[in-house]
Tab-separated table of C-alpha atoms and ligand atoms in Angstrom:
chain	number	residue	atom	x	y	z
A	1	UNK	CA	94.865	82.391	95.322
A	2	UNK	CA	95.153	86.530	95.609
A	3	UNK	CA	92.667	88.542	97.013
A	4	UNK	CA	93.600	91.750	94.780
A	5	UNK	CA	92.346	91.573	91.525
A	6	UNK	CA	93.793	94.209	90.179
A	7	UNK	CA	97.205	94.753	91.580
A	8	UNK	CA	98.155	98.921	91.963
A	9	UNK	CA	94.854	100.065	91.269
A	10	UNK	CA	96.416	102.938	93.788
A	11	UNK	CA	99.094	104.372	91.595
A	12	UNK	CA	100.311	107.357	93.224
A	13	UNK	CA	97.187	107.921	94.908
A	14	UNK	CA	98.436	109.901	97.880
A	15	UNK	CA	96.476	108.221	101.141
A	16	UNK	CA	95.503	109.729	104.293
A	17	UNK	CA	94.706	106.845	107.198
A	18	UNK	CA	93.788	107.696	110.669
A	19	UNK	CA	94.021	105.391	113.611
A	20	UNK	CA	96.876	103.216	111.309
A	21	UNK	CA	99.001	101.923	113.844
A	22	UNK	CA	96.830	98.731	114.586
A	23	UNK	CA	93.797	96.922	113.884
A	24	UNK	CA	92.231	98.446	110.942
A	25	UNK	CA	94.169	100.534	110.278
A	26	UNK	CA	97.057	99.468	110.305
A	27	UNK	CA	95.536	96.070	107.841
A	28	UNK	CA	94.790	99.251	104.939
A	29	UNK	CA	98.082	101.405	105.191
A	30	UNK	CA	99.398	98.062	104.011
A	31	UNK	CA	96.438	96.918	101.330
A	32	UNK	CA	96.643	100.904	100.417
A	33	UNK	CA	101.147	100.649	100.069
A	34	UNK	CA	100.494	96.744	97.874
A	35	UNK	CA	97.720	98.522	95.513
A	36	UNK	CA	100.927	101.194	94.836
A	37	UNK	CA	99.460	104.658	97.429
A	38	UNK	CA	101.789	107.012	99.122
A	39	UNK	CA	100.013	106.261	101.944
A	40	UNK	CA	100.218	108.244	105.509
A	41	UNK	CA	99.598	106.704	108.199
A	42	UNK	CA	98.849	108.692	111.176
A	43	UNK	CA	98.025	107.764	115.035
A	44	UNK	CA	97.700	108.921	118.320
A	45	UNK	CA	99.132	106.301	119.354
A	46	UNK	CA	102.715	105.860	118.530
A	47	UNK	CA	104.174	103.463	116.177
A	48	UNK	CA	106.984	102.094	114.005
A	49	UNK	CA	105.676	104.268	109.831
A	50	UNK	CA	103.220	106.217	111.515
A	51	UNK	CA	103.508	110.058	112.162
A	52	UNK	CA	101.611	111.156	115.307
A	53	UNK	CA	97.939	112.674	114.486
A	54	UNK	CA	95.285	113.012	116.957
A	55	UNK	CA	91.380	113.506	115.049
A	56	UNK	CA	90.381	116.329	117.697
A	57	UNK	CA	93.340	118.261	116.747
A	58	UNK	CA	92.954	121.160	114.599
A	59	UNK	CA	96.620	122.043	114.739
A	60	UNK	CA	97.536	118.626	114.283
A	61	UNK	CA	95.878	118.487	111.474
A	62	UNK	CA	96.657	122.309	110.245
A	63	UNK	CA	100.475	120.995	110.330
A	64	UNK	CA	99.798	117.599	108.291
A	65	UNK	CA	98.446	119.513	105.691
A	66	UNK	CA	101.018	121.811	105.420
A	67	UNK	CA	102.894	119.508	105.058
A	68	UNK	CA	101.268	116.915	102.543
A	69	UNK	CA	101.132	120.406	100.880
A	70	UNK	CA	104.863	120.849	100.846
A	71	UNK	CA	105.438	117.217	99.876
A	72	UNK	CA	102.634	116.047	97.543
A	73	UNK	CA	100.764	119.460	96.095
A	74	UNK	CA	97.832	117.239	96.385
A	75	UNK	CA	96.022	114.420	98.681
A	76	UNK	CA	94.003	112.002	96.622
A	77	UNK	CA	92.427	109.793	99.714
A	78	UNK	CA	91.235	109.775	103.377
A	79	UNK	CA	90.406	106.686	105.512
A	80	UNK	CA	88.862	108.655	109.210
A	81	UNK	CA	89.985	104.904	110.734
A	82	UNK	CA	89.820	106.224	114.319
A	83	UNK	CA	87.856	105.756	116.904
A	84	UNK	CA	87.181	104.533	120.019
A	85	UNK	CA	84.406	103.105	122.056
A	86	UNK	CA	82.617	103.859	126.000
A	87	UNK	CA	80.810	100.734	126.822
A	88	UNK	CA	79.366	102.894	129.089
A	89	UNK	CA	74.756	102.619	128.879
A	90	UNK	CA	71.997	104.777	128.277
A	91	UNK	CA	70.884	105.210	132.814
A	92	UNK	CA	75.040	105.770	133.511
A	93	UNK	CA	76.866	107.385	130.682
A	94	UNK	CA	78.139	110.962	131.606
A	95	UNK	CA	78.329	113.269	129.208
A	96	UNK	CA	81.581	113.740	129.440
A	97	UNK	CA	81.940	110.329	127.566
A	98	UNK	CA	79.973	111.353	125.364
A	99	UNK	CA	81.508	114.065	124.298
A	100	UNK	CA	84.689	112.262	124.332
A	101	UNK	CA	84.070	109.957	122.153
A	102	UNK	CA	81.858	112.419	119.530
A	103	UNK	CA	85.276	114.044	119.856
A	104	UNK	CA	87.274	111.549	118.155
A	105	UNK	CA	84.336	109.523	116.254
A	106	UNK	CA	82.725	111.946	114.805
A	107	UNK	CA	84.434	115.510	114.936
A	108	UNK	CA	87.792	113.640	113.934
A	109	UNK	CA	85.989	112.984	110.502
A	110	UNK	CA	85.068	116.518	110.072
A	111	UNK	CA	88.204	118.135	110.630
A	112	UNK	CA	90.159	115.962	108.179
A	113	UNK	CA	87.100	116.344	105.852
A	114	UNK	CA	88.097	120.378	106.717
A	115	UNK	CA	91.399	120.232	106.525
A	116	UNK	CA	92.650	117.838	103.675
A	117	UNK	CA	89.549	119.385	101.496
A	118	UNK	CA	91.629	122.104	99.802
A	119	UNK	CA	93.954	120.106	98.486
A	120	UNK	CA	91.939	117.753	96.803
A	121	UNK	CA	91.419	117.339	93.764
A	122	UNK	CA	88.577	116.435	91.141
A	123	UNK	CA	88.454	112.452	91.780
A	124	UNK	CA	89.185	112.064	95.916
A	125	UNK	CA	87.616	109.732	97.376
A	126	UNK	CA	86.862	109.658	101.898
A	127	UNK	CA	85.592	107.068	103.258
A	128	UNK	CA	84.660	107.448	107.275
A	129	UNK	CA	84.522	103.746	108.769
A	130	UNK	CA	81.085	103.750	110.099
A	131	UNK	CA	79.568	101.030	112.127
A	132	UNK	CA	77.777	98.090	112.202
A	133	UNK	CA	76.228	100.216	115.789
A	134	UNK	CA	75.033	103.076	113.710
A	135	UNK	CA	72.426	100.865	111.969
A	136	UNK	CA	71.267	100.019	114.888
A	137	UNK	CA	70.437	99.952	118.721
A	138	UNK	CA	73.638	98.566	119.767
A	139	UNK	CA	74.310	99.139	123.902
A	140	UNK	CA	77.018	101.267	124.142
A	141	UNK	CA	75.278	104.681	123.529
A	142	UNK	CA	78.319	106.495	123.375
A	143	UNK	CA	78.872	104.924	120.513
A	144	UNK	CA	76.379	103.984	118.895
A	145	UNK	CA	75.288	108.480	118.927
A	146	UNK	CA	78.362	109.185	117.570
A	147	UNK	CA	78.306	106.349	114.766
A	148	UNK	CA	74.619	107.482	113.804
A	149	UNK	CA	76.385	110.724	113.821
A	150	UNK	CA	78.933	110.495	111.258
A	151	UNK	CA	76.578	109.214	109.256
A	152	UNK	CA	74.452	112.282	109.128
A	153	UNK	CA	77.785	113.566	108.367
A	154	UNK	CA	79.766	111.536	105.587
A	155	UNK	CA	75.656	112.177	104.336
A	156	UNK	CA	75.884	115.681	104.215
A	157	UNK	CA	79.708	115.580	102.870
A	158	UNK	CA	79.017	113.721	100.267
A	159	UNK	CA	75.537	116.172	98.994
A	160	UNK	CA	78.355	118.936	99.482
A	161	UNK	CA	81.127	117.800	97.267
A	162	UNK	CA	79.826	115.872	94.705
A	163	UNK	CA	79.572	119.869	92.873
A	164	UNK	CA	83.723	119.292	93.217
A	165	UNK	CA	83.974	115.818	92.066
A	166	UNK	CA	84.977	114.478	95.507
A	167	UNK	CA	83.736	110.392	96.741
A	168	UNK	CA	82.894	110.599	100.494
A	169	UNK	CA	80.951	107.184	101.464
A	170	UNK	CA	81.100	104.738	104.267
A	171	UNK	CA	81.647	101.453	105.209
A	172	UNK	CA	79.994	100.204	108.339
A	173	UNK	CA	82.017	96.612	109.872
A	174	UNK	CA	80.426	94.489	112.401
A	175	UNK	CA	82.151	92.008	114.484
A	176	UNK	CA	86.042	92.835	113.350
A	177	UNK	CA	88.576	90.534	115.177
A	178	UNK	CA	91.490	93.012	116.620
A	179	UNK	CA	92.264	95.240	119.928
A	180	UNK	CA	88.722	96.832	120.833
A	181	UNK	CA	86.687	93.848	119.899
A	182	UNK	CA	89.220	91.909	122.251
A	183	UNK	CA	88.149	93.834	124.694
A	184	UNK	CA	84.133	93.395	125.034
A	185	UNK	CA	83.195	90.682	127.127
A	186	UNK	CA	82.897	86.978	126.140
A	187	UNK	CA	79.433	87.490	125.505
A	188	UNK	CA	79.393	90.102	123.855
A	189	UNK	CA	81.022	87.909	120.756
A	190	UNK	CA	78.508	84.842	121.760
A	191	UNK	CA	75.455	87.164	120.729
A	192	UNK	CA	77.598	88.429	117.524
A	193	UNK	CA	78.422	85.573	116.140
A	194	UNK	CA	74.286	83.806	116.966
A	195	UNK	CA	73.210	86.380	114.695
A	196	UNK	CA	75.605	86.471	111.844
A	197	UNK	CA	74.219	85.366	109.057
A	198	UNK	CA	77.691	83.881	108.032
A	199	UNK	CA	78.397	82.245	111.515
A	200	UNK	CA	81.785	83.996	111.589
A	201	UNK	CA	83.378	86.937	113.074
A	202	UNK	CA	85.294	89.363	110.745
A	203	UNK	CA	88.980	89.874	110.658
A	204	UNK	CA	90.967	93.310	109.080
A	205	UNK	CA	91.513	91.216	105.549
A	206	UNK	CA	87.469	91.989	105.252
A	207	UNK	CA	87.132	95.221	105.199
A	208	UNK	CA	90.261	96.253	103.601
A	209	UNK	CA	89.443	95.049	99.913
A	210	UNK	CA	85.946	97.535	100.316
A	211	UNK	CA	88.400	101.063	101.508
A	212	UNK	CA	90.948	99.926	98.641
A	213	UNK	CA	87.874	99.890	96.233
A	214	UNK	CA	86.456	102.796	97.098
A	215	UNK	CA	88.574	104.805	97.290
A	216	UNK	CA	89.883	103.728	93.210
A	217	UNK	CA	89.092	104.584	90.104
A	218	UNK	CA	86.459	101.814	89.781
A	219	UNK	CA	84.313	103.501	92.530
A	220	UNK	CA	84.379	106.998	90.183
A	221	UNK	CA	80.003	107.261	90.397
A	222	UNK	CA	79.484	105.684	94.035
A	223	UNK	CA	79.684	108.344	96.596
A	224	UNK	CA	76.847	109.367	99.932
A	225	UNK	CA	77.298	104.580	99.606
A	226	UNK	CA	77.535	103.408	103.422
A	227	UNK	CA	78.669	99.499	103.015
A	228	UNK	CA	77.535	97.119	105.310
A	229	UNK	CA	80.909	93.899	106.198
A	230	UNK	CA	79.349	92.392	108.387
A	231	UNK	CA	78.479	88.828	107.192
A	232	UNK	CA	74.874	89.775	107.415
A	233	UNK	CA	74.466	91.488	110.894
A	234	UNK	CA	72.441	93.609	110.134
A	235	UNK	CA	70.634	92.579	106.809
A	236	UNK	CA	67.856	90.113	108.691
A	237	UNK	CA	65.844	93.066	111.746
A	238	UNK	CA	65.934	90.708	114.592
A	239	UNK	CA	64.912	87.421	112.075
A	240	UNK	CA	67.479	85.296	112.798
A	241	UNK	CA	66.372	84.011	115.585
A	242	UNK	CA	62.323	83.358	114.082
A	243	UNK	CA	64.279	81.348	111.303
A	244	UNK	CA	66.454	79.405	113.661
A	245	UNK	CA	64.351	78.913	115.759
A	246	UNK	CA	61.614	76.732	113.060
A	247	UNK	CA	64.542	75.965	111.019
A	248	UNK	CA	63.846	71.827	109.941
A	249	UNK	CA	67.466	71.048	107.869
A	250	UNK	CA	70.012	71.399	110.230
B	301	NAD	P1	91.292	99.740	117.375
B	301	NAD	O1	91.247	99.611	118.797
B	301	NAD	O2	92.288	98.473	116.924
B	301	NAD	O3	92.091	100.816	116.604
B	301	NAD	C1	92.187	101.938	116.521
B	301	NAD	C2	93.179	103.850	116.770
B	301	NAD	O4	92.418	103.876	116.864
B	301	NAD	C3	94.347	102.871	117.617
B	301	NAD	O5	95.240	102.882	117.149
B	301	NAD	C4	94.362	103.990	118.602
B	301	NAD	O6	95.334	104.214	118.969
B	301	NAD	C5	93.678	105.005	116.837
B	301	NAD	N1	92.922	105.981	117.828
B	301	NAD	C6	92.504	106.640	118.934
B	301	NAD	N2	91.544	107.920	119.543
B	301	NAD	C7	91.796	108.409	118.477
B	301	NAD	C8	92.668	109.810	118.633
B	301	NAD	N3	92.477	110.653	119.084
B	301	NAD	N4	93.303	110.364	117.051
B	301	NAD	C9	94.290	109.571	116.348
B	301	NAD	N5	94.524	108.012	116.441
B	301	NAD	C10	93.451	107.811	117.435
B	301	NAD	O7	90.069	99.517	116.558
B	301	NAD	P2	89.870	98.932	115.161
B	301	NAD	O8	88.631	97.665	115.722
B	301	NAD	O9	91.363	98.563	114.831
B	301	NAD	O10	88.865	100.031	115.091
B	301	NAD	C11	88.974	100.698	113.898
B	301	NAD	C12	87.332	101.406	113.671
B	301	NAD	O11	86.851	100.366	112.845
B	301	NAD	C13	86.909	102.406	114.191
B	301	NAD	O12	86.374	103.365	113.893
B	301	NAD	C14	86.481	100.910	114.830
B	301	NAD	O13	84.807	102.490	115.802
B	301	NAD	C15	85.700	100.448	113.774
B	301	NAD	N6	84.927	99.879	114.066
B	301	NAD	C16	85.382	98.401	114.967
B	301	NAD	C17	85.126	97.444	114.921
B	301	NAD	C18	84.886	96.070	114.719
B	301	NAD	O14	84.199	94.779	115.897
B	301	NAD	N7	86.869	96.031	115.538
B	301	NAD	C19	83.239	97.526	114.487
B	301	NAD	C20	82.816	98.480	113.448
B	301	NAD	C21	83.743	99.862	113.439
C-alpha cells in the first residue's frame, strides 16, 4: 500500500529543508522529492546531497538565497526542521544553553523566513517543526522554551504574511524514532509509550505526509495552524493515567 494519495503534488516546486542530513529532515527530503519537488537539502553536518548551511548564520542564508535566485528565481516552500535539544533541567540550565538552543530552534527559522521571503510569491508555504514540548511542560527547559517561542514566531509570521498569500504552519511531532530520541534515557521512552493513547512511538514516515500536505496547494486555506503528530500524547492533558487506572475492559 502506498501512502502517496496524489503523486506529484509538489511538481516543480522549489523547497528548502533545513537539518536534512538525517532523521526527520532526511525523510522529508525524500518524500518531497518523491512528490516532484526540487528539494534543496541543507544541514550544518556534512552529508551526501546536502548543502552546508548553519541555520544560525545570516551569511549562510544570504548565500543560499542568492544561489536560489540565480538558479530558480523563486522558492515555493521552506521546512524549518533543524533543531537541537539540551537536557539540562530548570535548576541547572545555564544562560548560554538557553541562548544556544534558542539560536538554532527559533532564530534559525526566523532567518530562513527573512532571507527566503523575497523569493516567495503568493502560494508559498512555510512549515516549522515544533514539538510536543511546545504544548507541554517538558522538563528540558531550554528546548521547551525554544519550541514555545517557535509557536509564537509561527503565529506572528502567519498573520504578517497572510496578505502576501504566504502560509505558515507548525507540525508538532511527539516521540519520533531518530538520533535525537535514541540519545534519551530509557525511562523517557517508557513513559512516552505509557502516556501515548496509540501506544507506540512515531517514525519519520508519520511526519512526512503532513509536511507534504502543508507544502502542497491542497492546504491552500490553512495557515497559522498547529498540528500535533504524536499518537495523542498531548491530547489528554494527563488524563490517560486516570483512564488506564480505572479501565475494566483490558
Ligand atoms: P536529529 O537530531 O536526528 O536531526 C536534526 C538535524 O538538524 C541534524 O541533521 C543536525 O545536524 C541538524 N542541525 C542541528 N543544528 C543545526 C544548525 N545549526 N544548522 C543546520 N542544521 C542543524 O533530530 P530529528 O528528530 O530529526 O529532529 C528534527 C526536528 O524535529 C527538530 O526540530 C526537533 O526538535 C523536532 N522534534 C523531534 C522529535 C523527536 O522525537 N525526534 C520530537 C519533537 C520534535
